[in-house]
Structures are given as C-alpha cells and as structure tokens.
Amino acid sequence: MSETLLQLRNVGKRFGDHVVLKDINLDIAKGEVVCVIGPSGSGKSTLLRCINFIAPPEEGEVIFEGRTWKRFHSAFNFIANRKYEAKLPTLRAEIGMVFQHFNVFPHMTAIENVVLGLTKVRGNTRNVAREIAERSLRQVGLGDKLDQYPEKLSGGQKQRVAIARALALNPKVMLFDEVTSALDPELVTGILDEMRRLASDGMTMVVVTHEMNFAFQVATRIVFMDAGRIVTIGTPEEIRNTTEPRARAFLSSILG
Amino acid sequence: MDNSQLFFDFAPIWQARTLLLEGFGIAMFSAVAGIFFAILLGLIVALMRLSRYRALRAIAFTYTQLFRGVPLYVLVLWIYFGLVYAVGIDIPRIPSGIIALALLNSGYLSETFRSGILAVEKGQREAGEALGLRPWQVSRFIVLPQAGRIVVPPTGNQFVDAIKDSAILSIIGVPELMKVAQEQANMYYRPFEFYTVAGLLYLIAVIIVSKGISKLEQRLARFSRASKEASSGERRPSEVGG
Ligand SMILES: Nc1ncnc2c1ncn2[C@@H]1O[C@H](COP(=O)(O)OP(=O)(O)OP(=O)(O)O)[C@@H](O)[C@H]1O
Ligand SMILES: [Mg+2]
C-alpha cells in the first residue's frame, strides 16, 4: 500500500466512568477502504467520531497527514484549550462524514445544504459554490432536486444530499457510519453503489457497516471490534477465515 | 339633550375617538417595542444559559428567575419611581413601561428560546461541526434558524400577553389605551361604554396578531418537519456553546 494518511495511536474514550474505546491503534493508507464491523455498542460509531474529534478522545492521538491531533488536557490553561479547539475545524474540513440518520439541514434546500460548507468553510463565492454544489449533486443523481427541501425527499435522496455535501468539500477521507441502516431496503443498493463508485475512484474511506457483502467486496481491510477494542484486523479473506472466537461468533450470527 | 338619561350611550366614544386611537397606538407601540427588546435580551440570556461557562450560566439563570418571578405591576413602579429615588435615574413614562415589558418578557422568552435550541436534534450540530464549521457558525446557520421556527408559536403567545399587559402601564401615567379609557370614562360618567370599547380594541389587536402568527407558522411548517422525521432514530438535544 501507498503512504499512510491517518493513524490512531492508543486512542481511548470514556463517557464518565464508562470506557467506550480502549487502546485503539489503526493505520490507514491513502486509497484504502477500511470497513468496521462488530456488535451493537462495541464502539464503532465512537471510533469514527474520535477521528474527527466530534467526540474527542481522552487518550492517545490522531495523526492526519503527519500532523498530530490530541486533546489538550489542562483544566486551567484556558488559552491553550481554546487554541486547540479553534484548530479542530481545519482538521474536520479535510474529513467528510455521513451519518446513519442523514442529518441534512431541514431548513435548507438540497443545494443550500451543499453550498453552506463551500462558502463558510472553503471560502468560495456564492456563484462558484453553487456551481460546485450542482456538480456534486448531479454526481449522486440529484440533478433534478437541487431546490427541493429535504422534507420532500426520500430517505435515499436525503442520504445522497448528505454524501454530496461531504464530497463537495473535496475531503481526503470519508467516514460512513451505518449510512444504509435507516433506509428502506429498496434504497440500500443505490447508496452502496454510490460508495462503490467512490471507492473505485480512489477515495480513502472508513465505513462502519452491517452490510457484510459490501464489506467483503469493497474493503481493503476489515476491522472487527468488540467491547471498545479492536479484536482483529485483516483482509476480507483473512476475516472470512478467522479463528478468533468472538469474530467467528459475530460473523456466523450475522451471516446466518 | 341630556345624555345621562340614556341606558347606553356610545356618543362620547365617538367624541373621544382620536384620544382612544392614540391610546391604542401607544399601547401597541409599547407592546411591540417591549417584545422586540425582550426577544433580543431573551436570546442573549438563552445563549448564556447554554454557555459552557458556569458564571454566565449562573447570571442568566438568576436573570430568568428574577424577571419571571416579579409581577409586572411591581416592575413598572420599581423602574419608574424606584430608580429615581434610589439612584437618580429618571426614565420617562413610555420608555419605563417598555423597559418593564422587555425585562419581564425576556425572562419568559429566554426559557422558550433555551428549550427551542435544545429541541434541535443533536445530529444537526454534529453534521455542521463535521463539515468544519466553527461553533458559532454552526449556531448561526444551523441551530438557531431551526430553533427560530420552533419558537414562533410560543413567542407569538408572549406577544399577545404583552399587548394585554401593556394596560398596566396606565399606573405610571403612560397615555395608552387603558389610561385614556379611564380618564374619558370618568369625564363622561360612562365607564361601561369606554371599558367595553377598550376591551374590544385589545381583543381585535389580539385576534389580528394571533392570525398573523398562525399564518407565519403555516409558512414555516413547510421546512420544519426535521424534528418529526428524526423520530426514526434517537433524538438527543443540541447544545449551543457560547
Ligand atoms: N454521548 C454518549 N454518552 C454516553 N455514552 C455513550 C455516548 N455515545 C455512545 N455511548 C456509549 O458508548 C458505547 C459505544 O457506542 P457506539 O455508538 O460507539 O457503539 P456502536 O458500535 O456504534 O453501536 P451500534 O452498532 O449500535 O451503532 C455504548 O455503550 C454507548 O451507550
Ligand atoms: Mg453506531
């Protein structure tokens, strides 16, 4: 594989006393598609949210393109804390994220959803932003829905808006958190095809999913998590034939 | 002709029509100005209550408790008479009345706005942050516009209350509708007629405002189904840092 884009080093996350992630180490190379699987509550979503510091890890660090990001720890050093927080948006701007429940902005039309980041984060003028947004929405098949409010869109279309919104900023890596789980079954394939297209375009992706067919076909590596830890990592072939008992149990339960 | 012989006589109303309408105008102006400043103050206090800083939260909480807990009657007298005697701040009648209305209503509205902001799904803030927007941008472009739609009906109710409450400003001599009605009622010995008309004018204003608010609500409803649609998943409240 080519050069490393993203590294997690000893990442740990707690909510109060509840340890949700423990000692997570993961290197992701440019162009990789890493699928994350595991039982409910194992910490998959939290892992993604640590990468862009939506849920900042208390321990460890995230290294993105050689730059180290870690939560600043002083309760008293007000200025240092604010400085660290003020820089987070520049990290997040390079990382696209798509959510299970879409989280499109309901008070904005499809194109406005996409334009917002282009103007406010990337600093494009409105005209340029609209052009990029339109192209981005066309790419996900929403060329005829530019001026629709999300309320008028199906779940699949909303998720496409969310994907276009993230892709328009030209991120270096995309995070997907069970993006098909809230969709009606007939809409799932369309979104998965969209992700396949992205993967074959060379986008680096971290994908939390229960769609095992997708994971086995598209992933360069699969991460199996349980109880806040990475239990095993391997190529689809290796995971399919794993002898690790928890991973085996999980796979047989999900594959039937 | 001796009018005092008639059981009802609305002729004096017609004679006092200009005064009554002026009074009505001043009542409406006080209510509108009061609510306007109440919205500004209420928003600031709501954001302070959601701030990460304990001191700001404490100040805002005290503010809310104070102005929700004091009767308007007391507040009006306190501002108009109390401040002059205590600290020599002499505020004219109408501004005193507007300040009292603004403070009282801002106490209620800050609570309304706070819960409106918290009613915006947490995922909205997260999606904004994930794009790389700064926290204030997330508040400004994503959370507050949605909260604004949620708080239109309760804010409208507050406005209606302010219109009715403006009658209390008569105690400090603001020449608003109630004050005029009182004076004219005494002059013509026709309290029933004058207070009936005053009541009707308030009623008309309230009906018009309520209609306007529900029109606005319907228009906004087109875009505000977000909270319903989110019921398919978990709904966590959003926070606005400040
Ligand atoms: N904001 C939070 N506050 C407290 N606990 C949380 C929070 N978010 C997640 N958790 C807890 O962290 C653990 C891991 O949650 P996470 O959502 O990462 O699991 P997951 O693997 O994504 O599960 P699922 O497959 O159900 O989405 C769970 O026990 C959850 O209850
Ligand atoms: Mg999850």
Coordinates of C-alpha atoms in Angstrom, one line a residue, chain B:
Chain B
M1 CA -80.3 66.6 25.2
D2 CA -79.3 65.0 28.5
N3 CA -77.2 62.0 27.7
S4 CA -77.2 60.8 31.3
Q5 CA -80.8 59.7 30.8
L6 CA -79.8 57.0 28.3
F7 CA -79.1 53.5 29.5
F8 CA -76.3 53.0 26.9
D9 CA -74.7 56.0 25.1
F10 CA -71.8 55.5 22.8
A11 CA -71.8 59.0 21.5
P12 CA -69.0 60.1 23.9
I13 CA -66.8 57.3 22.4
W14 CA -67.2 58.9 19.0
Q15 CA -66.2 62.3 20.5
A16 CA -63.2 60.8 22.2
R17 CA -62.2 58.6 19.2
T18 CA -58.9 60.4 18.4
L19 CA -57.8 60.1 22.0
L20 CA -58.8 56.5 22.1
L21 CA -57.0 55.6 18.9
E22 CA -53.9 57.5 20.1
G23 CA -54.0 55.5 23.3
F24 CA -54.4 52.3 21.3
G25 CA -51.4 53.3 19.2
I26 CA -49.3 53.9 22.2
A27 CA -50.4 50.6 23.7
M28 CA -49.4 48.7 20.5
F29 CA -46.1 50.6 20.2
S30 CA -45.2 49.7 23.8
A31 CA -46.1 46.1 23.3
V32 CA -44.2 45.8 20.0
A33 CA -41.1 47.7 21.4
G34 CA -41.3 45.7 24.6
I35 CA -41.4 42.3 22.7
F36 CA -38.7 43.5 20.3
F37 CA -36.2 44.1 23.1
A38 CA -37.5 41.1 25.0
I39 CA -36.5 38.9 22.0
L40 CA -33.0 40.4 21.9
L41 CA -32.5 40.1 25.6
G42 CA -34.1 36.7 25.8
L43 CA -31.8 35.3 23.0
I44 CA -28.7 36.6 24.8
V45 CA -29.8 35.2 28.1
A46 CA -30.8 31.8 26.5
L47 CA -27.3 31.6 24.9
M48 CA -25.7 32.4 28.2
R49 CA -27.7 29.7 29.9
L50 CA -26.3 27.2 27.4
S51 CA -22.8 28.5 27.7
R52 CA -20.0 26.3 28.8
Y53 CA -19.0 28.8 31.4
R54 CA -20.6 28.3 34.8
A55 CA -20.5 32.0 35.7
L56 CA -22.5 33.0 32.6
R57 CA -25.0 30.2 33.2
A58 CA -25.5 31.4 36.8
I59 CA -26.0 35.0 35.8
A60 CA -28.5 34.0 33.2
F61 CA -30.3 31.7 35.5
T62 CA -30.7 34.4 38.1
Y63 CA -31.9 36.8 35.5
T64 CA -34.6 34.4 34.3
Q65 CA -35.8 33.6 37.8
L66 CA -35.9 37.3 38.8
F67 CA -37.9 38.6 35.9
R68 CA -40.2 35.6 35.7
G69 CA -40.9 35.9 39.4
V70 CA -41.7 39.6 39.8
P71 CA -45.2 40.9 38.9
L72 CA -45.3 43.4 36.1
Y73 CA -47.1 45.8 38.3
V74 CA -44.1 45.9 40.7
L75 CA -41.6 46.0 37.9
V76 CA -43.2 49.0 36.3
L77 CA -43.4 51.0 39.6
W78 CA -39.9 50.0 40.5
I79 CA -38.4 51.2 37.3
Y80 CA -40.4 54.5 37.0
F81 CA -40.5 55.6 40.7
G82 CA -37.9 53.3 42.4
L83 CA -34.9 54.1 40.3
V84 CA -35.4 57.9 40.5
Y85 CA -35.4 57.9 44.3
A86 CA -32.8 55.3 44.8
V87 CA -30.1 56.2 42.2
G88 CA -31.5 59.2 40.4
I89 CA -32.1 57.6 37.1
D90 CA -35.1 59.4 35.7
I91 CA -36.6 57.5 32.8
P92 CA -39.7 59.0 31.1
R93 CA -43.0 57.1 31.4
I94 CA -43.2 55.4 28.0
P95 CA -39.6 54.1 28.0
S96 CA -40.0 53.0 31.6
G97 CA -43.1 51.0 30.5
I98 CA -41.2 49.5 27.5
I99 CA -38.3 48.5 29.7
A100 CA -40.6 46.8 32.2
L101 CA -42.3 44.9 29.4
A102 CA -39.0 44.0 27.8
L103 CA -37.5 42.7 31.1
L104 CA -40.5 40.7 32.1
N105 CA -41.0 39.1 28.7
S106 CA -37.3 38.4 28.2
G107 CA -37.4 36.3 31.3
Y108 CA -40.1 34.1 29.8
L109 CA -38.6 34.2 26.3
S110 CA -35.2 33.1 27.4
E111 CA -36.7 29.9 28.7
T112 CA -38.7 29.5 25.5
F113 CA -35.6 30.1 23.4
R114 CA -33.4 27.8 25.5
S115 CA -35.8 24.9 25.1
G116 CA -36.2 25.7 21.4
I117 CA -32.5 25.4 20.9
L118 CA -32.4 22.2 22.9
A119 CA -35.2 20.8 20.7
V120 CA -32.9 20.9 17.6
E121 CA -31.5 17.4 17.1
K122 CA -28.0 16.9 18.3
G123 CA -27.1 15.4 14.9
Q124 CA -27.6 18.8 13.3
R125 CA -24.8 20.4 15.3
E126 CA -22.6 17.4 14.7
A127 CA -23.2 17.5 11.0
G128 CA -22.2 21.1 11.0
E129 CA -19.1 20.5 13.0
A130 CA -18.1 17.6 10.8
L131 CA -18.2 19.9 7.8
G132 CA -15.5 22.1 9.5
L133 CA -17.8 24.9 10.5
R134 CA -16.8 26.9 13.6
P135 CA -19.1 26.5 16.6
W136 CA -20.5 30.0 16.2
Q137 CA -21.2 29.3 12.5
V138 CA -23.0 26.1 13.5
S139 CA -25.2 28.1 15.9
R140 CA -25.7 30.9 13.5
F141 CA -26.5 28.9 10.3
I142 CA -27.8 25.6 11.5
V143 CA -29.1 25.5 15.1
L144 CA -30.6 29.0 15.6
P145 CA -32.6 29.0 12.3
Q146 CA -34.2 25.7 13.3
A147 CA -34.8 26.8 16.8
G148 CA -36.4 30.0 15.5
R149 CA -39.0 28.0 13.7
I150 CA -39.8 26.0 16.8
V151 CA -40.2 29.1 19.0
V152 CA -42.5 31.1 16.7
P153 CA -45.8 29.9 18.3
P154 CA -44.7 30.5 22.0
T155 CA -43.2 33.8 21.1
G156 CA -46.4 34.8 19.4
N157 CA -48.3 33.9 22.6
Q158 CA -45.9 36.1 24.5
F159 CA -46.5 39.0 22.2
V160 CA -50.3 38.6 22.8
D161 CA -49.7 38.6 26.5
A162 CA -47.6 41.8 26.1
I163 CA -50.4 43.5 24.3
K164 CA -52.8 42.8 27.2
D165 CA -50.1 43.5 29.8
S166 CA -49.5 47.0 28.3
A167 CA -52.7 48.1 30.1
I168 CA -50.7 48.0 33.3
L169 CA -48.6 50.9 32.1
S170 CA -51.5 53.2 33.0
I171 CA -50.4 53.1 36.6
I172 CA -47.4 55.2 35.8
G173 CA -49.4 57.5 33.6
V174 CA -48.4 56.2 30.2
P175 CA -51.2 57.7 28.0
E176 CA -52.1 54.3 26.5
L177 CA -55.5 52.9 25.8
M178 CA -56.4 52.0 29.3
K179 CA -55.3 55.3 30.8
V180 CA -57.3 57.2 28.1
A181 CA -60.4 55.0 28.7
Q182 CA -60.2 55.6 32.4
E183 CA -60.0 59.4 32.0
Q184 CA -62.7 59.6 29.5
A185 CA -64.9 57.2 31.4
N186 CA -64.7 59.5 34.4
M187 CA -65.2 62.6 32.4
Y188 CA -68.4 61.4 30.7
Y189 CA -69.6 59.1 33.5
R190 CA -69.7 56.3 31.0
P191 CA -67.4 53.6 32.3
F192 CA -69.3 50.7 30.8
E193 CA -69.1 52.2 27.3
F194 CA -65.4 53.2 27.5
Y195 CA -64.2 50.0 29.0
T196 CA -66.2 47.9 26.6
V197 CA -64.6 49.7 23.7
A198 CA -61.2 49.5 25.2
G199 CA -61.7 45.7 25.8
L200 CA -62.9 45.3 22.2
L201 CA -59.8 47.1 20.8
Y202 CA -57.5 44.8 22.8
L203 CA -59.4 41.9 21.6
I204 CA -59.2 43.0 17.9
A205 CA -55.5 43.5 18.2
V206 CA -55.0 40.1 19.8
I207 CA -57.1 38.4 17.1
I208 CA -55.1 40.1 14.3
V209 CA -51.8 39.2 15.9
S210 CA -52.8 35.6 16.5
K211 CA -54.0 35.2 12.9
G212 CA -50.6 36.6 11.7
I213 CA -48.7 34.2 13.9
S214 CA -50.6 31.2 12.7
K215 CA -50.1 32.3 9.1
L216 CA -46.3 32.6 9.8
E217 CA -46.4 29.2 11.5
Q218 CA -48.0 27.6 8.4
R219 CA -45.4 29.1 6.1
L220 CA -42.6 27.9 8.2
A221 CA -44.2 24.4 8.7
R222 CA -43.1 23.5 5.2
F223 CA -39.5 23.4 6.2
S224 CA -39.7 22.4 9.8
R225 CA -40.5 18.8 9.8
A226 CA -37.0 17.9 10.8
S227 CA -37.8 17.0 14.4
K228 CA -40.6 14.7 13.3
E229 CA -38.6 13.0 10.7
A230 CA -35.9 12.3 13.2
S231 CA -38.2 10.2 15.3
S232 CA -36.9 7.2 13.3
G233 CA -33.7 7.4 15.3
E234 CA -32.5 8.6 18.7
R235 CA -33.1 12.2 19.4
R236 CA -30.6 14.0 21.5
P237 CA -30.7 17.6 22.3
S238 CA -28.3 20.0 20.7
E239 CA -26.2 22.5 22.6
V240 CA -25.1 25.9 21.7
G241 CA -21.7 26.8 23.2
G242 CA -21.0 30.4 23.8

